[in-house]
Short mmCIF file of C-alpha atoms and ligand atoms in Angstrom, two decimals:
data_model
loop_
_atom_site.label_atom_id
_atom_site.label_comp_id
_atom_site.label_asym_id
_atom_site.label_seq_id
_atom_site.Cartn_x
_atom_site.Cartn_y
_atom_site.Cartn_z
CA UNK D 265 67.54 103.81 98.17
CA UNK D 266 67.68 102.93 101.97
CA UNK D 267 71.54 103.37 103.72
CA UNK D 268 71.53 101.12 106.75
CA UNK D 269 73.45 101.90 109.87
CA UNK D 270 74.67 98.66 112.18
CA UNK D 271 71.62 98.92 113.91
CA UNK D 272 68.92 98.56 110.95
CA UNK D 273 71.98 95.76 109.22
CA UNK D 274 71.49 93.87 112.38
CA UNK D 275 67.65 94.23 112.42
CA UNK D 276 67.31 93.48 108.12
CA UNK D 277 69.50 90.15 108.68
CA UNK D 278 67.10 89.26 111.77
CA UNK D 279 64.49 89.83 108.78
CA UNK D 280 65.71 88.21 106.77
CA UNK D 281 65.96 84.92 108.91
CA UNK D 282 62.58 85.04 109.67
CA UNK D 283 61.20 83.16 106.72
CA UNK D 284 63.13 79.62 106.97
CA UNK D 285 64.64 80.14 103.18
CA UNK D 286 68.68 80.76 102.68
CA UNK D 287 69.93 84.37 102.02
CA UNK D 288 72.71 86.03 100.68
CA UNK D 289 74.38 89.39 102.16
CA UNK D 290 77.40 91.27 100.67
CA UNK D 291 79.86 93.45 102.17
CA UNK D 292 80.70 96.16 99.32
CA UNK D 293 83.33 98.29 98.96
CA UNK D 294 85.40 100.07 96.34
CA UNK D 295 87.24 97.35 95.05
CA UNK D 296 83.81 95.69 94.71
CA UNK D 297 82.30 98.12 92.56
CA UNK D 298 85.48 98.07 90.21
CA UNK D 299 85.46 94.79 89.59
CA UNK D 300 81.61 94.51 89.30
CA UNK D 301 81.84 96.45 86.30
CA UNK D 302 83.93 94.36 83.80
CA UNK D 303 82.87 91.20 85.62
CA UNK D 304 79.20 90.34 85.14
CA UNK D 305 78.97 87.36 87.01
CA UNK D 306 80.32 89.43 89.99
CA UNK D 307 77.67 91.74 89.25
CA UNK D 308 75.06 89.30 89.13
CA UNK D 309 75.54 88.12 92.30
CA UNK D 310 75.91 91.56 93.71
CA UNK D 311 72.38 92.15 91.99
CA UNK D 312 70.77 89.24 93.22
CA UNK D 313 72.06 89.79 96.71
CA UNK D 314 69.24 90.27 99.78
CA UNK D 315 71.23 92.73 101.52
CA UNK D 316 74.22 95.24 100.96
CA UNK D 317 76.21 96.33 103.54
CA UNK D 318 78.08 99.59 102.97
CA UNK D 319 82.13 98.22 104.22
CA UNK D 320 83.94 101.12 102.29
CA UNK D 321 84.91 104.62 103.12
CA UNK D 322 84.56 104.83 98.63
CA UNK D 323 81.30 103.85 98.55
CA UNK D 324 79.52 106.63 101.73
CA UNK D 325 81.51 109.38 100.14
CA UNK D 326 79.99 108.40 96.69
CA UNK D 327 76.28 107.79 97.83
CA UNK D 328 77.01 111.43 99.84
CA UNK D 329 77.89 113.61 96.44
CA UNK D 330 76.63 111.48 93.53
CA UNK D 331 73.00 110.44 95.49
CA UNK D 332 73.07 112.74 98.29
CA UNK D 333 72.26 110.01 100.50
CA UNK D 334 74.39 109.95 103.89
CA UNK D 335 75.34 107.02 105.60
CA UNK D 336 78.20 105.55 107.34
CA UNK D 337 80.24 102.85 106.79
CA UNK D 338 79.25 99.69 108.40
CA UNK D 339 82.19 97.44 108.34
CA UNK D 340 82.38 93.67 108.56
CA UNK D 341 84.87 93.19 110.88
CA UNK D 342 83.01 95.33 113.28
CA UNK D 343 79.62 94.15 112.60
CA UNK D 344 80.18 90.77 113.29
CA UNK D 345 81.02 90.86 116.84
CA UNK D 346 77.61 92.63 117.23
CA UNK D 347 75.89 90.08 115.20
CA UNK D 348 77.50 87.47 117.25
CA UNK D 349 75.52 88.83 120.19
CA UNK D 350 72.59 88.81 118.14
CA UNK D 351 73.24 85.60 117.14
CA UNK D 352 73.82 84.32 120.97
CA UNK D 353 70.70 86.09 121.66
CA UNK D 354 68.35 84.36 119.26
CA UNK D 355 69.76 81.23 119.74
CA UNK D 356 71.26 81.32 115.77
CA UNK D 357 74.32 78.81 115.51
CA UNK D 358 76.99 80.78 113.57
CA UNK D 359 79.69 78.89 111.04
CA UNK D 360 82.91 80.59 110.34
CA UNK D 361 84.25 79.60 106.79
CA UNK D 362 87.24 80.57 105.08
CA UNK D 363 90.81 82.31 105.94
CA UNK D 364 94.22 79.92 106.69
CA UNK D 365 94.06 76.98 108.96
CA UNK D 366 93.42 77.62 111.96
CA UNK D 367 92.04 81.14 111.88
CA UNK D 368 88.60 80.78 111.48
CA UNK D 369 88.97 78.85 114.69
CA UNK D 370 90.80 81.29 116.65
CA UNK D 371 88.02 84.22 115.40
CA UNK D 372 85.13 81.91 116.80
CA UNK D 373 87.19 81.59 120.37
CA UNK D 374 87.21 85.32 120.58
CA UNK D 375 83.90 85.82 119.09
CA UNK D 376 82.48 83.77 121.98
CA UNK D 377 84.39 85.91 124.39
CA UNK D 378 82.81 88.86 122.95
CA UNK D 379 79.13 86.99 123.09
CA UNK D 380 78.89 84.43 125.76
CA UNK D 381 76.40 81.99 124.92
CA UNK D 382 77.47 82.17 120.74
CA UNK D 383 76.60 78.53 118.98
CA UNK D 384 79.41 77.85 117.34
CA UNK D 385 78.07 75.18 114.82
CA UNK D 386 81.40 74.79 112.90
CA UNK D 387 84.51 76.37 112.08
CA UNK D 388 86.55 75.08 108.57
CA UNK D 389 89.22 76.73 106.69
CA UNK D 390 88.62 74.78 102.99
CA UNK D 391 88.70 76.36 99.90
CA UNK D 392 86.01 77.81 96.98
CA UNK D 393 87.20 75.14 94.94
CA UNK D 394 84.21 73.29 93.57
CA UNK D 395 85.64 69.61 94.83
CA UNK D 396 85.22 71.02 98.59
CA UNK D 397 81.74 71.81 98.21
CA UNK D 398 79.85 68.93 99.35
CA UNK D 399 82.11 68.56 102.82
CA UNK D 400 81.62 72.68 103.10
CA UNK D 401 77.88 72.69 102.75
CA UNK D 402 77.03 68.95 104.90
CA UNK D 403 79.63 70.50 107.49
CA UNK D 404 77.46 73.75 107.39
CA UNK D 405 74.08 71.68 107.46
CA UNK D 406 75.01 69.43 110.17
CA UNK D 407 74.95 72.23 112.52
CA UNK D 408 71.62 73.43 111.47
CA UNK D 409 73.72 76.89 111.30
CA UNK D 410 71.53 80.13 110.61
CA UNK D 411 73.88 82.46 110.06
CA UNK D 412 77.28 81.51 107.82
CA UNK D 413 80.29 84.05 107.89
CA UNK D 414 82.26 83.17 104.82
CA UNK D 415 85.78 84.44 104.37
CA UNK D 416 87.64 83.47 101.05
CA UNK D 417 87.93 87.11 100.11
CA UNK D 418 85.99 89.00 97.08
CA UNK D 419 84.81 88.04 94.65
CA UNK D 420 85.25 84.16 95.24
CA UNK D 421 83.24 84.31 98.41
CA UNK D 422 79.93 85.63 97.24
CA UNK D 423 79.79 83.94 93.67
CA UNK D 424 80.79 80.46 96.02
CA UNK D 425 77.90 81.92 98.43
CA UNK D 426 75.71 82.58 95.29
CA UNK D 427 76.39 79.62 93.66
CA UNK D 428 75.39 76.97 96.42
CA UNK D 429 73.04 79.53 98.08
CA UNK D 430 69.95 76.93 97.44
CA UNK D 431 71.56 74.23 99.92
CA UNK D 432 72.72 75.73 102.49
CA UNK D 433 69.13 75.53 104.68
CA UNK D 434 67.37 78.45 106.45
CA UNK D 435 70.26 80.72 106.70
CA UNK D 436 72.05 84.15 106.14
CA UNK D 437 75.28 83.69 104.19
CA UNK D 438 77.82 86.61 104.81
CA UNK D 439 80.66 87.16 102.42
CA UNK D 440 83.58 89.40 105.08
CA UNK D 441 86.99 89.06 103.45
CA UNK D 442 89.69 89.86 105.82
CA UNK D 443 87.22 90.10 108.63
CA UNK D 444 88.50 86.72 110.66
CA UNK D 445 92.10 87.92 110.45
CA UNK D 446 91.42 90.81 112.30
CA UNK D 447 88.90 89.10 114.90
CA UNK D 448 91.35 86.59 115.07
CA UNK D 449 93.76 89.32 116.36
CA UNK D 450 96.22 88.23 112.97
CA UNK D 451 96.27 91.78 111.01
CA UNK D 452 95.77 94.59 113.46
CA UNK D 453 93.04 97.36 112.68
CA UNK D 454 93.73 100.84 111.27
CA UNK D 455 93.46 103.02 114.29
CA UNK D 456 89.82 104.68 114.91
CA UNK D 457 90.90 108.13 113.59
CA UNK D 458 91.97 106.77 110.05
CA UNK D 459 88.87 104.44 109.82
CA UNK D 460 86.67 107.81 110.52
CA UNK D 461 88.65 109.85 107.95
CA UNK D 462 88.23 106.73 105.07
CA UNK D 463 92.06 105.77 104.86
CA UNK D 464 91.75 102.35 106.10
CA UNK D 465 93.04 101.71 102.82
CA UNK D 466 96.08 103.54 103.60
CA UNK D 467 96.93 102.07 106.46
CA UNK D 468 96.52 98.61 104.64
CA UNK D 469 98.41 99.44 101.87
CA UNK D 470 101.44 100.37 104.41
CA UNK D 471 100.97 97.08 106.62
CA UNK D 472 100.28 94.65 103.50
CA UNK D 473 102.06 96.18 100.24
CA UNK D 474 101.22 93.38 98.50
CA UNK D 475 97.48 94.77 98.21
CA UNK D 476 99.04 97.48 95.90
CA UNK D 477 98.03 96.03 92.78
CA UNK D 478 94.15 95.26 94.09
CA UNK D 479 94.46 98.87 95.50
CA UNK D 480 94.53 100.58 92.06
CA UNK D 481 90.78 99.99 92.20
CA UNK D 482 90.86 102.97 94.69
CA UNK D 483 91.89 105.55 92.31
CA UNK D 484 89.85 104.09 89.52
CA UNK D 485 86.71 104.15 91.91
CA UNK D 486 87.45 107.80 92.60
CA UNK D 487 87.93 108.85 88.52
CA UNK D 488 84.27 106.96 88.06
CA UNK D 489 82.69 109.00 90.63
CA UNK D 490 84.22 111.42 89.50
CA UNK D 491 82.73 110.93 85.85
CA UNK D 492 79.78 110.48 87.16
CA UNK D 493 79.48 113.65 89.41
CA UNK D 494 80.24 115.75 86.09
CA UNK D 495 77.73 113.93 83.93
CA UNK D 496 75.36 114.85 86.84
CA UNK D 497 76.17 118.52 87.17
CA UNK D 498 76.19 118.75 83.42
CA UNK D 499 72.62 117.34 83.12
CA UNK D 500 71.31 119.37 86.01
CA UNK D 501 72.71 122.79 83.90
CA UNK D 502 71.11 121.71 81.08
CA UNK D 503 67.84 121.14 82.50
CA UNK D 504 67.71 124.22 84.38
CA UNK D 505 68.80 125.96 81.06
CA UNK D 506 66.62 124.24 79.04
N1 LIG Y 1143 91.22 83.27 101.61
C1 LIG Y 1143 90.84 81.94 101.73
N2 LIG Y 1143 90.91 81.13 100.63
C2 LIG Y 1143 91.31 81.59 99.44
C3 LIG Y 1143 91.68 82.96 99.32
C4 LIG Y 1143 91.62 83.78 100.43
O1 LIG Y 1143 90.44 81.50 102.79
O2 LIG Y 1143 91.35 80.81 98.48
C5 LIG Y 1143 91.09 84.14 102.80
C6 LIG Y 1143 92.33 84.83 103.32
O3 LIG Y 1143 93.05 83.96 104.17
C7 LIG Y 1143 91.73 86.01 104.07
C8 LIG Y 1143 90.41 86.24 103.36
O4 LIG Y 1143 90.27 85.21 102.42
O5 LIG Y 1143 91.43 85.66 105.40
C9 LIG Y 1143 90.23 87.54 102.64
O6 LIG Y 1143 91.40 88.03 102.16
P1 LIG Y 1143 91.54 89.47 101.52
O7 LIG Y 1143 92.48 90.25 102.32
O8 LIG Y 1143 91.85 89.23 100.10
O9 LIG Y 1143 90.05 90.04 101.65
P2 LIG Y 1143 89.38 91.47 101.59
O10 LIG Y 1143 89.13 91.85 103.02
O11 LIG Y 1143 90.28 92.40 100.88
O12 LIG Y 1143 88.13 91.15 100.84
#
């Protein structure tokens, strides 16, 4: 198992673009994993993703005592304004998909701020609903668009990602929840020193209460680790016994 940093995310989605076909990237977290478990078309698509970013605090700690592989957490709202200078770079027209009206919008405005010279080749609020898909995807075609930010939240974004994956033209297709609300400048960030110590969650959880009942995937994440950690250990003592 390879961890990527920003640095090798940004250089595996420049990869990835290099062969003309459409791609599929998802941003994983706790909550993710959770939900991948009793949901198996969730997990599916997970599976059959090209590329998993680490976005969760959960999931570095876990890699760190259950694989003892260290990484950090690469998050999407702060890998997109570095992809978006990427993006301006190369030339790759970026669509920004999802969140209320008018958000994706105002994310794009200060994406281009942050990476003069961004193609913008669309912005559109719409909807996963299956009777929006053929305005989404000739709206995303239309602007020959190479890399697609998509932002209907987990797990509707990736299995609509998954799902239409095949006509959406050479592209990378990016499921980032929240990510244009905070871009946007709509939901502030957790301050620096609670992202580095994992409670980004916390700090959610105070501005956005409403999250509590999706936030019980937190401690349920932890207790499965957890699990897991002791099967480990116990298997190790065996062997070593045995
Ligand atoms: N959202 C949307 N359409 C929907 C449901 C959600 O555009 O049908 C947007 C919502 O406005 C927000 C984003 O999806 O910008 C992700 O929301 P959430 O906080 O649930 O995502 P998370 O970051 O937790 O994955």
């Amino acid at each position: 198992m390879q961890a990527l940093d920003t640095r090798q995310a940004l250089s595996a989605i420049e990869g990835l673009l290099s062969d003309g076909q459409p791609h599929q990237v998802v941003t994983v977290n706790a909550e993710f994993v959770v939900r991948a478990r009793r949901d198996e078309a969730f997990r599916r698509v997970l599976n059959a993703s090209d590329l998993a970013i680490i976005d969760g605090m959960g999931v570095v700690f876990a890699l760190r005592f259950l694989h003892g592989v260290r990484t950090t957490r690469v998050g999407g709202a702060d890998i997109i304004p570095d992809l978006a200078r990427l993006a301006a770079e190369k030339k790759w027209p970026m669509f920004l998909l999802g969140a209320m009206p008018g958000v994706a919008e105002a994310a794009a405005k200060r994406l281009v701020e942050l990476a003069p010279g961004l193609l913008i080749s669309g912005t559109y609020s719409g909807s996963p609903d299956p009777s929006q898909e053929e305005e989404i995807l000739a709206r995303v075609r239309s602007g020959r668009t190479r890399v697609l930010l998509v932002a209907f939240g987990a797990p509707a974004q990736d299995i609509w990602i998954a799902r239409n994956l095949s006509h959406l033209g050479p592209c990378v297709a990016i499921g980032v929840g929240g990510a244009f609300d905070y871009i946007a400048g709509l939901v502030p960030r957790a301050p620096v020193w609670m992202r580095r110590a994992g409670l980004e969650w916390l700090y959610r959880l105070i501005r956005q209460p409403w999250r509590w009942r999706r936030q019980l995937a937190l401690p349920l994440f932890v207790y499965l680790a957890l699990s897991e950690l002791a099967r480990t250990r116990l298997r190790q003592s065996k062997a070593e016994r045995g």
